[in-house]
Coordinates of C-alpha atoms in Angstrom, one line a residue:
Chain A
M14 CA 61.5 -112.9 82.4
A15 CA 60.9 -114.1 85.9
G16 CA 57.7 -114.5 87.8
T17 CA 55.5 -116.2 85.2
L18 CA 55.6 -119.3 87.3
T19 CA 55.2 -120.2 90.9
L20 CA 56.6 -123.4 92.5
N21 CA 55.3 -125.0 95.6
F22 CA 56.2 -128.2 97.4
S23 CA 53.8 -130.0 99.6
D24 CA 54.5 -132.4 102.5
D25 CA 53.0 -135.3 100.7
G26 CA 55.8 -135.3 98.1
F27 CA 54.2 -133.2 95.3
A28 CA 55.6 -130.2 93.4
T29 CA 53.1 -127.8 91.9
I30 CA 54.1 -125.5 89.1
Q31 CA 51.5 -122.8 88.5
M32 CA 51.5 -120.5 85.5
V33 CA 50.4 -117.1 86.8
N34 CA 51.0 -114.8 83.8
G35 CA 47.5 -114.0 82.3
E36 CA 47.1 -116.1 79.2
N37 CA 50.3 -117.9 80.1
R38 CA 51.8 -117.7 76.6
F39 CA 55.2 -118.9 75.7
Q40 CA 58.1 -116.7 74.9
T41 CA 61.8 -117.6 75.1
P42 CA 62.4 -116.1 78.6
V43 CA 59.3 -118.0 79.8
I44 CA 60.8 -121.3 78.6
D45 CA 64.0 -120.4 80.3
E46 CA 62.1 -119.9 83.5
W47 CA 60.3 -123.2 83.0
N48 CA 63.6 -125.0 82.7
R49 CA 65.0 -123.4 85.9
T50 CA 61.8 -124.3 87.7
L51 CA 61.9 -127.9 86.5
D52 CA 65.5 -128.1 87.7
S53 CA 64.4 -126.9 91.1
V54 CA 61.7 -129.6 91.2
L55 CA 64.3 -132.3 90.5
Q56 CA 66.7 -131.0 93.0
N57 CA 64.1 -131.7 95.7
Q58 CA 64.6 -135.4 96.3
S59 CA 61.4 -135.7 98.2
V60 CA 59.3 -134.9 95.1
R61 CA 57.5 -137.9 93.8
G62 CA 55.0 -136.3 91.5
L63 CA 54.5 -133.0 89.6
L64 CA 51.3 -131.1 89.1
I65 CA 51.1 -128.4 86.5
T66 CA 48.3 -125.8 86.4
G67 CA 47.4 -122.4 85.2
S68 CA 45.3 -119.7 86.9
G69 CA 41.9 -118.0 86.3
K70 CA 40.5 -118.5 82.9
F71 CA 43.7 -119.9 81.3
F72 CA 45.8 -123.0 81.6
S73 CA 47.9 -121.7 78.7
N74 CA 47.0 -120.1 75.3
G75 CA 50.1 -121.4 73.8
I76 CA 52.8 -119.5 71.8
D77 CA 52.9 -115.7 72.1
L78 CA 52.4 -115.2 68.4
Q79 CA 52.5 -111.4 68.7
W80 CA 55.9 -111.6 70.4
L81 CA 57.1 -114.2 68.0
G82 CA 56.2 -112.0 65.0
Q83 CA 58.5 -109.3 66.3
Q84 CA 61.5 -111.6 66.6
Q85 CA 64.3 -112.0 64.0
A86 CA 64.4 -115.2 62.0
E87 CA 67.2 -116.8 64.1
A88 CA 65.5 -116.0 67.3
T89 CA 62.3 -117.6 66.0
G90 CA 64.1 -120.8 65.2
Q91 CA 65.7 -120.9 68.5
F92 CA 62.4 -120.3 70.3
M93 CA 60.7 -123.2 68.4
S94 CA 63.6 -125.5 69.2
K95 CA 63.5 -124.6 72.9
L96 CA 59.7 -125.0 73.0
Q97 CA 60.0 -128.5 71.5
D98 CA 62.8 -129.4 73.9
L99 CA 60.7 -128.2 76.8
M100 CA 57.7 -130.4 75.7
R101 CA 60.0 -133.4 75.3
R102 CA 61.5 -132.7 78.7
I103 CA 58.1 -132.8 80.3
L104 CA 57.1 -135.8 78.2
V105 CA 59.9 -137.9 79.8
F106 CA 60.0 -136.3 83.2
P107 CA 61.4 -138.7 85.8
V108 CA 58.3 -138.4 88.1
P109 CA 54.6 -138.8 87.2
T110 CA 53.1 -135.6 85.9
A111 CA 49.5 -134.3 85.8
A112 CA 48.1 -131.3 84.0
L113 CA 45.3 -129.7 85.9
I114 CA 43.6 -127.9 83.1
N115 CA 41.8 -125.1 85.0
G116 CA 40.9 -123.2 81.9
H117 CA 41.7 -122.8 78.2
A118 CA 44.5 -124.9 76.8
F119 CA 45.2 -123.8 73.2
G120 CA 47.9 -124.9 70.8
G121 CA 51.2 -124.9 72.7
G122 CA 49.2 -125.0 75.9
A123 CA 47.4 -128.1 74.7
F124 CA 50.7 -129.6 73.8
L125 CA 52.0 -128.8 77.3
A126 CA 49.0 -130.7 78.8
L127 CA 49.5 -133.5 76.3
A128 CA 53.1 -133.9 77.4
C129 CA 52.0 -134.7 81.0
D130 CA 51.1 -138.3 81.9
F131 CA 47.6 -137.4 83.2
R132 CA 45.2 -134.7 82.3
I133 CA 42.2 -133.4 84.2
M134 CA 39.7 -130.9 83.0
R135 CA 36.7 -129.0 84.4
P136 CA 33.2 -130.0 83.3
D137 CA 32.0 -126.4 82.9
R138 CA 34.8 -124.2 81.7
G139 CA 37.8 -124.3 79.5
W140 CA 38.6 -125.8 76.1
L141 CA 41.3 -128.1 75.0
N142 CA 42.0 -127.1 71.4
W143 CA 44.7 -127.3 68.7
P144 CA 43.7 -124.4 66.5
E145 CA 46.3 -124.9 63.9
T146 CA 44.0 -125.9 61.0
A147 CA 41.7 -123.0 61.9
I148 CA 44.5 -120.4 61.8
G149 CA 46.3 -121.8 58.8
L150 CA 49.4 -123.0 60.7
R151 CA 51.1 -126.3 60.0
F152 CA 52.1 -128.2 63.2
G153 CA 55.6 -129.0 62.0
E154 CA 57.0 -132.5 62.3
P155 CA 58.5 -132.2 65.9
L156 CA 55.2 -131.2 67.4
L157 CA 53.3 -133.6 65.2
Q158 CA 55.5 -136.4 66.6
L159 CA 54.6 -135.3 70.1
A160 CA 50.9 -135.3 69.1
R161 CA 51.2 -138.8 67.8
T162 CA 52.5 -140.1 71.1
K163 CA 49.3 -139.4 72.9
I164 CA 46.6 -138.8 70.2
P165 CA 45.7 -142.0 68.4
A166 CA 45.2 -142.1 64.7
G167 CA 41.7 -142.2 63.2
K168 CA 38.9 -140.4 64.9
V169 CA 40.8 -138.6 67.6
Q170 CA 43.5 -137.2 65.3
R171 CA 40.7 -136.2 62.9
E172 CA 38.7 -134.3 65.5
A173 CA 41.4 -132.8 67.6
L174 CA 44.1 -132.1 65.1
L175 CA 42.7 -132.1 61.5
F176 CA 39.4 -130.3 62.3
A177 CA 40.7 -128.3 65.2
K178 CA 37.7 -129.0 67.4
R179 CA 37.3 -127.1 70.6
L180 CA 36.9 -129.8 73.2
S181 CA 35.1 -129.3 76.5
G182 CA 36.1 -131.5 79.4
P183 CA 33.4 -134.0 78.7
E184 CA 34.2 -134.0 75.0
A185 CA 37.9 -134.5 75.6
K186 CA 37.1 -137.3 78.0
D187 CA 35.0 -139.0 75.4
L188 CA 38.0 -139.0 73.1
D189 CA 40.2 -140.3 75.9
L190 CA 42.3 -137.1 75.7
V191 CA 41.8 -136.4 79.4
D192 CA 41.5 -138.8 82.3
H193 CA 39.1 -137.1 84.6
V194 CA 36.6 -134.3 84.5
V195 CA 36.1 -132.7 87.9
E196 CA 35.4 -129.3 89.4
D197 CA 38.3 -127.0 90.0
S198 CA 38.6 -127.4 93.7
K199 CA 38.9 -131.2 93.4
M200 CA 41.5 -131.3 90.7
A201 CA 44.6 -131.5 92.9
D202 CA 43.2 -134.3 95.1
V203 CA 42.2 -136.3 92.0
A204 CA 45.6 -135.8 90.4
K205 CA 47.5 -136.8 93.6
E206 CA 45.3 -139.9 93.9
M207 CA 46.1 -141.0 90.4
I208 CA 49.8 -140.4 90.8
N209 CA 49.9 -142.2 94.2
K210 CA 48.2 -145.2 92.6
C211 CA 51.1 -145.3 90.1
L212 CA 53.7 -144.9 92.9
G213 CA 52.2 -147.6 95.1
K214 CA 53.8 -148.4 98.5
N215 CA 57.3 -148.6 97.2
G216 CA 57.4 -145.7 94.8
L217 CA 59.1 -145.8 91.4
G218 CA 62.7 -144.9 90.8
R219 CA 63.3 -141.6 88.8
D220 CA 65.7 -143.3 86.4
I221 CA 63.4 -146.1 85.5
V222 CA 60.4 -143.8 85.1
R223 CA 62.4 -141.6 82.7
V224 CA 63.6 -144.6 80.7
M225 CA 60.1 -146.1 80.5
K226 CA 58.7 -142.8 79.3
K227 CA 61.4 -142.5 76.6
D228 CA 60.8 -146.1 75.5
I229 CA 57.0 -146.0 75.5
Y230 CA 56.3 -142.4 74.5
G231 CA 59.4 -141.8 72.5
K232 CA 58.9 -144.2 69.6
E233 CA 58.4 -141.4 67.1
L234 CA 60.6 -138.7 68.6
D235 CA 64.3 -138.2 68.6
L236 CA 65.1 -138.2 72.2
S237 CA 68.8 -138.8 71.8
K238 CA 69.7 -135.4 73.2
L239 CA 67.7 -136.0 76.4
Chain B
M4 CA 28.7 -133.1 35.3
D5 CA 28.4 -136.7 34.0
F6 CA 31.2 -139.1 33.6
V7 CA 31.1 -142.7 32.5
G8 CA 29.4 -144.4 35.4
L9 CA 29.8 -141.5 37.8
S10 CA 28.2 -138.1 38.2
V11 CA 29.2 -135.0 40.1
R12 CA 26.4 -132.6 41.2
L13 CA 27.0 -129.3 43.0
T14 CA 24.5 -128.4 45.7
D15 CA 23.4 -124.9 46.7
E16 CA 25.7 -125.2 49.7
D17 CA 28.7 -125.7 47.4
V18 CA 29.0 -129.4 48.2
A19 CA 30.0 -131.8 45.4
V20 CA 27.9 -134.9 45.5
V21 CA 29.8 -137.7 43.7
T22 CA 27.4 -140.5 42.8
M23 CA 28.8 -143.8 41.5
C24 CA 26.0 -144.9 39.2
N25 CA 27.4 -147.9 37.4
G26 CA 25.4 -150.8 38.8
D27 CA 27.6 -152.3 41.5
N28 CA 30.3 -149.7 40.7
T29 CA 33.0 -152.3 40.3
F30 CA 36.5 -151.1 39.8
T31 CA 38.6 -151.4 36.6
L32 CA 41.5 -149.2 35.4
D33 CA 38.9 -147.2 33.4
Y34 CA 36.8 -146.6 36.6
V35 CA 39.9 -145.3 38.4
R36 CA 40.5 -143.0 35.4
T37 CA 36.8 -141.8 35.7
W38 CA 37.3 -141.1 39.3
N39 CA 40.3 -139.0 38.5
Q40 CA 38.3 -137.1 36.0
A41 CA 35.7 -136.3 38.6
L42 CA 38.4 -135.1 41.0
D43 CA 40.0 -133.0 38.3
F44 CA 36.6 -131.4 37.8
I45 CA 36.3 -130.7 41.6
D46 CA 39.9 -129.4 41.6
T47 CA 38.9 -126.7 39.1
H48 CA 36.0 -125.5 41.2
P49 CA 37.5 -123.5 44.1
K50 CA 34.1 -122.9 45.7
I51 CA 33.5 -126.5 46.6
V52 CA 33.6 -126.8 50.4
G53 CA 32.6 -130.5 50.8
I54 CA 32.4 -133.8 49.0
I55 CA 29.8 -136.4 49.6
T56 CA 30.4 -139.7 47.8
T57 CA 27.7 -142.2 47.5
G58 CA 26.4 -145.1 45.3
E59 CA 23.0 -146.1 44.0
G60 CA 20.7 -148.9 44.8
R61 CA 22.1 -151.9 46.7
S62 CA 25.8 -151.1 46.4
F63 CA 28.3 -148.3 47.2
S64 CA 30.9 -150.3 45.4
T65 CA 31.5 -154.0 45.4
G66 CA 35.2 -153.7 44.5
L67 CA 37.2 -155.2 41.7
D68 CA 35.4 -156.3 38.5
V69 CA 36.4 -160.0 38.6
D70 CA 35.6 -160.6 34.9
W71 CA 37.8 -157.7 34.0
L72 CA 40.5 -159.0 36.3
K73 CA 40.6 -162.4 34.7
A74 CA 41.2 -160.8 31.3
Q75 CA 44.2 -158.7 32.4
T76 CA 47.9 -159.4 32.0
A77 CA 50.1 -159.2 35.0
Q78 CA 51.5 -156.0 33.7
A79 CA 48.0 -154.5 33.2
L80 CA 47.2 -155.5 36.8
D81 CA 50.3 -153.8 38.1
E82 CA 49.3 -150.6 36.2
Y83 CA 45.8 -150.9 37.8
H84 CA 47.2 -151.2 41.3
E85 CA 49.6 -148.3 40.8
A86 CA 46.7 -146.1 39.6
L87 CA 44.4 -147.3 42.4
H88 CA 46.9 -146.5 45.1
K89 CA 47.4 -143.0 43.7
L90 CA 43.6 -142.6 43.7
Y91 CA 43.3 -143.6 47.3
K92 CA 46.0 -141.1 48.3
R93 CA 44.5 -138.4 46.2
I94 CA 41.2 -138.7 48.0
L95 CA 42.9 -139.1 51.3
A96 CA 44.7 -135.8 51.1
I97 CA 42.3 -133.7 49.1
G98 CA 42.0 -130.3 50.6
I99 CA 38.2 -130.5 51.1
T100 CA 36.1 -132.1 53.8
T101 CA 34.9 -135.5 52.6
V102 CA 32.1 -137.8 53.6
A103 CA 31.3 -141.3 52.3
A104 CA 27.6 -141.9 52.4
V105 CA 27.6 -145.7 52.3
N106 CA 24.2 -146.6 50.8
G107 CA 24.9 -150.3 50.4
H108 CA 27.7 -152.8 50.0
A109 CA 31.2 -151.5 50.3
I110 CA 33.6 -154.3 49.4
A111 CA 37.4 -154.3 48.9
E112 CA 38.2 -151.3 46.7
G113 CA 34.7 -149.9 47.6
A114 CA 35.6 -150.3 51.3
F115 CA 38.9 -148.5 50.8
I116 CA 37.2 -145.7 48.9
A117 CA 34.9 -145.2 51.9
L118 CA 37.9 -145.4 54.2
V119 CA 39.9 -142.6 52.6
H120 CA 37.1 -140.1 53.1
D121 CA 37.2 -138.0 56.3
F122 CA 33.9 -139.5 57.6
R123 CA 31.9 -142.6 56.9
L124 CA 28.1 -142.7 57.4
M125 CA 26.2 -145.9 56.5
R126 CA 22.6 -146.8 56.2
E127 CA 21.8 -148.8 59.3
D128 CA 19.6 -151.5 57.8
R129 CA 21.3 -152.9 54.7
G130 CA 24.7 -153.5 53.2
W131 CA 28.0 -155.0 54.2
V132 CA 31.4 -153.5 54.6
Q133 CA 34.0 -156.1 53.9
W134 CA 37.6 -156.6 52.9
P135 CA 37.3 -160.2 51.5
E136 CA 40.9 -160.4 50.4
V137 CA 41.8 -163.3 52.7
H138 CA 39.0 -165.4 51.2
M139 CA 40.2 -164.6 47.7
K140 CA 43.9 -165.3 48.6
L141 CA 44.8 -161.7 47.7
P142 CA 47.4 -160.2 50.0
F143 CA 47.1 -156.5 50.9
T144 CA 49.9 -154.1 49.9
K145 CA 51.7 -152.2 52.6
T146 CA 50.0 -149.0 51.4
M147 CA 46.6 -150.5 51.9
V148 CA 47.4 -151.8 55.4
D149 CA 48.9 -148.4 56.4
I150 CA 45.8 -146.5 55.1
F151 CA 43.6 -148.8 57.2
K152 CA 45.6 -148.5 60.3
L153 CA 45.8 -144.7 60.0
K154 CA 42.0 -144.5 59.9
V155 CA 41.2 -147.4 62.2
P156 CA 43.8 -147.8 64.9
C157 CA 41.8 -150.4 66.9
V158 CA 43.8 -153.7 66.6
I159 CA 40.6 -155.8 67.0
S160 CA 39.4 -154.2 63.8
H161 CA 42.6 -155.1 62.0
R162 CA 42.0 -158.7 62.9
E163 CA 38.3 -158.8 62.1
A164 CA 38.3 -156.7 59.0
L165 CA 41.6 -157.4 57.4
V166 CA 43.1 -160.6 58.7
F167 CA 39.8 -162.6 58.7
G168 CA 37.9 -160.6 56.1
K169 CA 34.6 -160.6 58.1
R170 CA 31.4 -159.3 56.6
L171 CA 30.4 -156.3 58.7
D172 CA 26.9 -154.7 58.9
A173 CA 26.6 -151.1 59.8
K174 CA 26.3 -151.8 63.5
R175 CA 29.4 -153.9 63.5
G176 CA 31.2 -151.3 61.4
V177 CA 30.5 -148.7 64.0
A178 CA 31.6 -151.0 66.8
L179 CA 34.9 -151.6 65.1
G180 CA 35.4 -147.9 64.4
I181 CA 35.3 -148.3 60.6
I182 CA 31.9 -146.5 60.2
D183 CA 31.4 -143.3 62.1
R184 CA 27.6 -143.5 62.3
A185 CA 24.8 -145.8 61.1
V186 CA 21.7 -143.8 60.2
P187 CA 18.2 -144.5 58.8
A188 CA 18.4 -144.9 55.0
P189 CA 16.2 -141.9 54.2
S190 CA 18.4 -139.5 56.2
L191 CA 21.8 -140.8 54.9
M192 CA 22.4 -137.8 52.6
S193 CA 21.0 -135.2 55.0
E194 CA 23.1 -136.6 57.8
A195 CA 26.1 -136.6 55.6
L196 CA 25.6 -132.9 54.9
V197 CA 25.2 -132.2 58.7
T198 CA 28.4 -134.1 59.3
L199 CA 30.2 -131.9 56.7
Q200 CA 28.9 -128.7 58.2
K201 CA 29.7 -129.7 61.8
A202 CA 33.3 -130.7 60.8
R203 CA 34.0 -127.4 59.0
G204 CA 32.3 -125.3 61.6
N205 CA 33.3 -121.6 61.0
M206 CA 36.7 -122.5 59.6
K207 CA 37.7 -121.1 56.2
L208 CA 39.7 -123.9 54.8
D209 CA 42.1 -122.9 52.1
R210 CA 42.2 -125.9 49.8
H211 CA 45.9 -126.1 49.4
F212 CA 46.6 -125.6 53.1
F213 CA 44.0 -128.1 54.2
G214 CA 45.5 -130.6 51.7
V215 CA 48.9 -130.0 53.3
M216 CA 47.5 -130.6 56.8
K217 CA 46.0 -133.9 55.6
E218 CA 49.3 -134.9 54.1
D219 CA 51.2 -134.0 57.3
L220 CA 48.9 -136.3 59.2
Y221 CA 48.5 -139.1 56.7
T222 CA 50.7 -139.3 53.7
N223 CA 54.1 -139.4 55.5
Y224 CA 52.8 -142.5 57.4
I225 CA 51.9 -144.6 54.4
R226 CA 54.6 -146.9 53.0
R227 CA 54.9 -146.7 49.3
E228 CA 54.2 -150.1 47.8
S229 CA 51.6 -150.9 45.3
S230 CA 52.5 -154.6 44.7
A231 CA 51.5 -157.1 47.2
A232 CA 53.1 -160.3 48.3
K233 CA 52.8 -163.2 45.9
L234 CA 51.5 -166.4 47.4

């Protein structure tokens, strides 16, 4: 499947991947397109930061459960494996990453946002939500490990993961799950400012950024294949 | 349903109110067994959608019965610790939303009982939460430490509550992330009920599944060890 993502490069060293496929749900061909797009980002040596966003009402509603239900068992396993790998790839991406959560981020979409270094939400629209408890679905250890890299134990895991709370921008900010809450039109500027602050005057090398992320975020994950 | 020193009442909203009603509700092996009887009772009632645990009078539970402790053999104490750890984990992973309504002192075992509930509300004006083990020269087991850290990730809290065994009033308990909310005493139970309802929202929580979700988050991260270091 092509065309679920657009990729743009700006003169100030940023790549923006935008999900433009309705609810932006994940299927195997979508993940394949993600990986090709991330390859293109990396091939552009002038890229120093990556912004990820959705469109309209949706950042991403996560896994396409309807599609998944129609797959054979082996394809299901392959899909989950690819999804986990994509999340981990973004988690340790060699340039700073920011999720501009323009709308709903549910389940896999929430994990995608979580895998980024920074998260920005709107004050007035969109929920960040892990609905697994509400829909009777276990996380599975690989995604739970990812959750633990960014969602601290105690109150935050309880609210976000165990009790599947739908978090508005301000609620997510209260739990330190997002960094900023700003209106839609300002998100890109705020994200770039945050990333530029990280890069400073001299920038950060891609190799060291990747290694740092693996070391710091990867305590619980098996990142040996990356 | 009445047990020895503990009662379980079912409300109209299908909430089980577990009241520890044995004076200061100190812990012995028998009290651990009583607790398990109460949980067995709750297990056999599939309609229960919440548990509120509270005490009576000045104490939630002041922990280990020291007189009982002095009369125990080393082997009996090992048996007690084994059973106690199992109880903590049983409450921790029960497939029902749980709230500890801390009506008074919650010390040592009492503090752990509160901690293994999903939520902790405390009356704002009286009572201490304390893990006094350092003052009693009683090391924690790895299980106990892991339970604490799973519920209270703030490292300042580890220092204040565990390493130095500080006495914490409700306000300090909230500041350290140990108590979720301090409320006026007369509204302790009603606020506990509101907390339960807000947590569950519209979700239909199958008991087995919800227990598995809690296990996924908690149990795999608790080291198994019921005997502590010997000084």
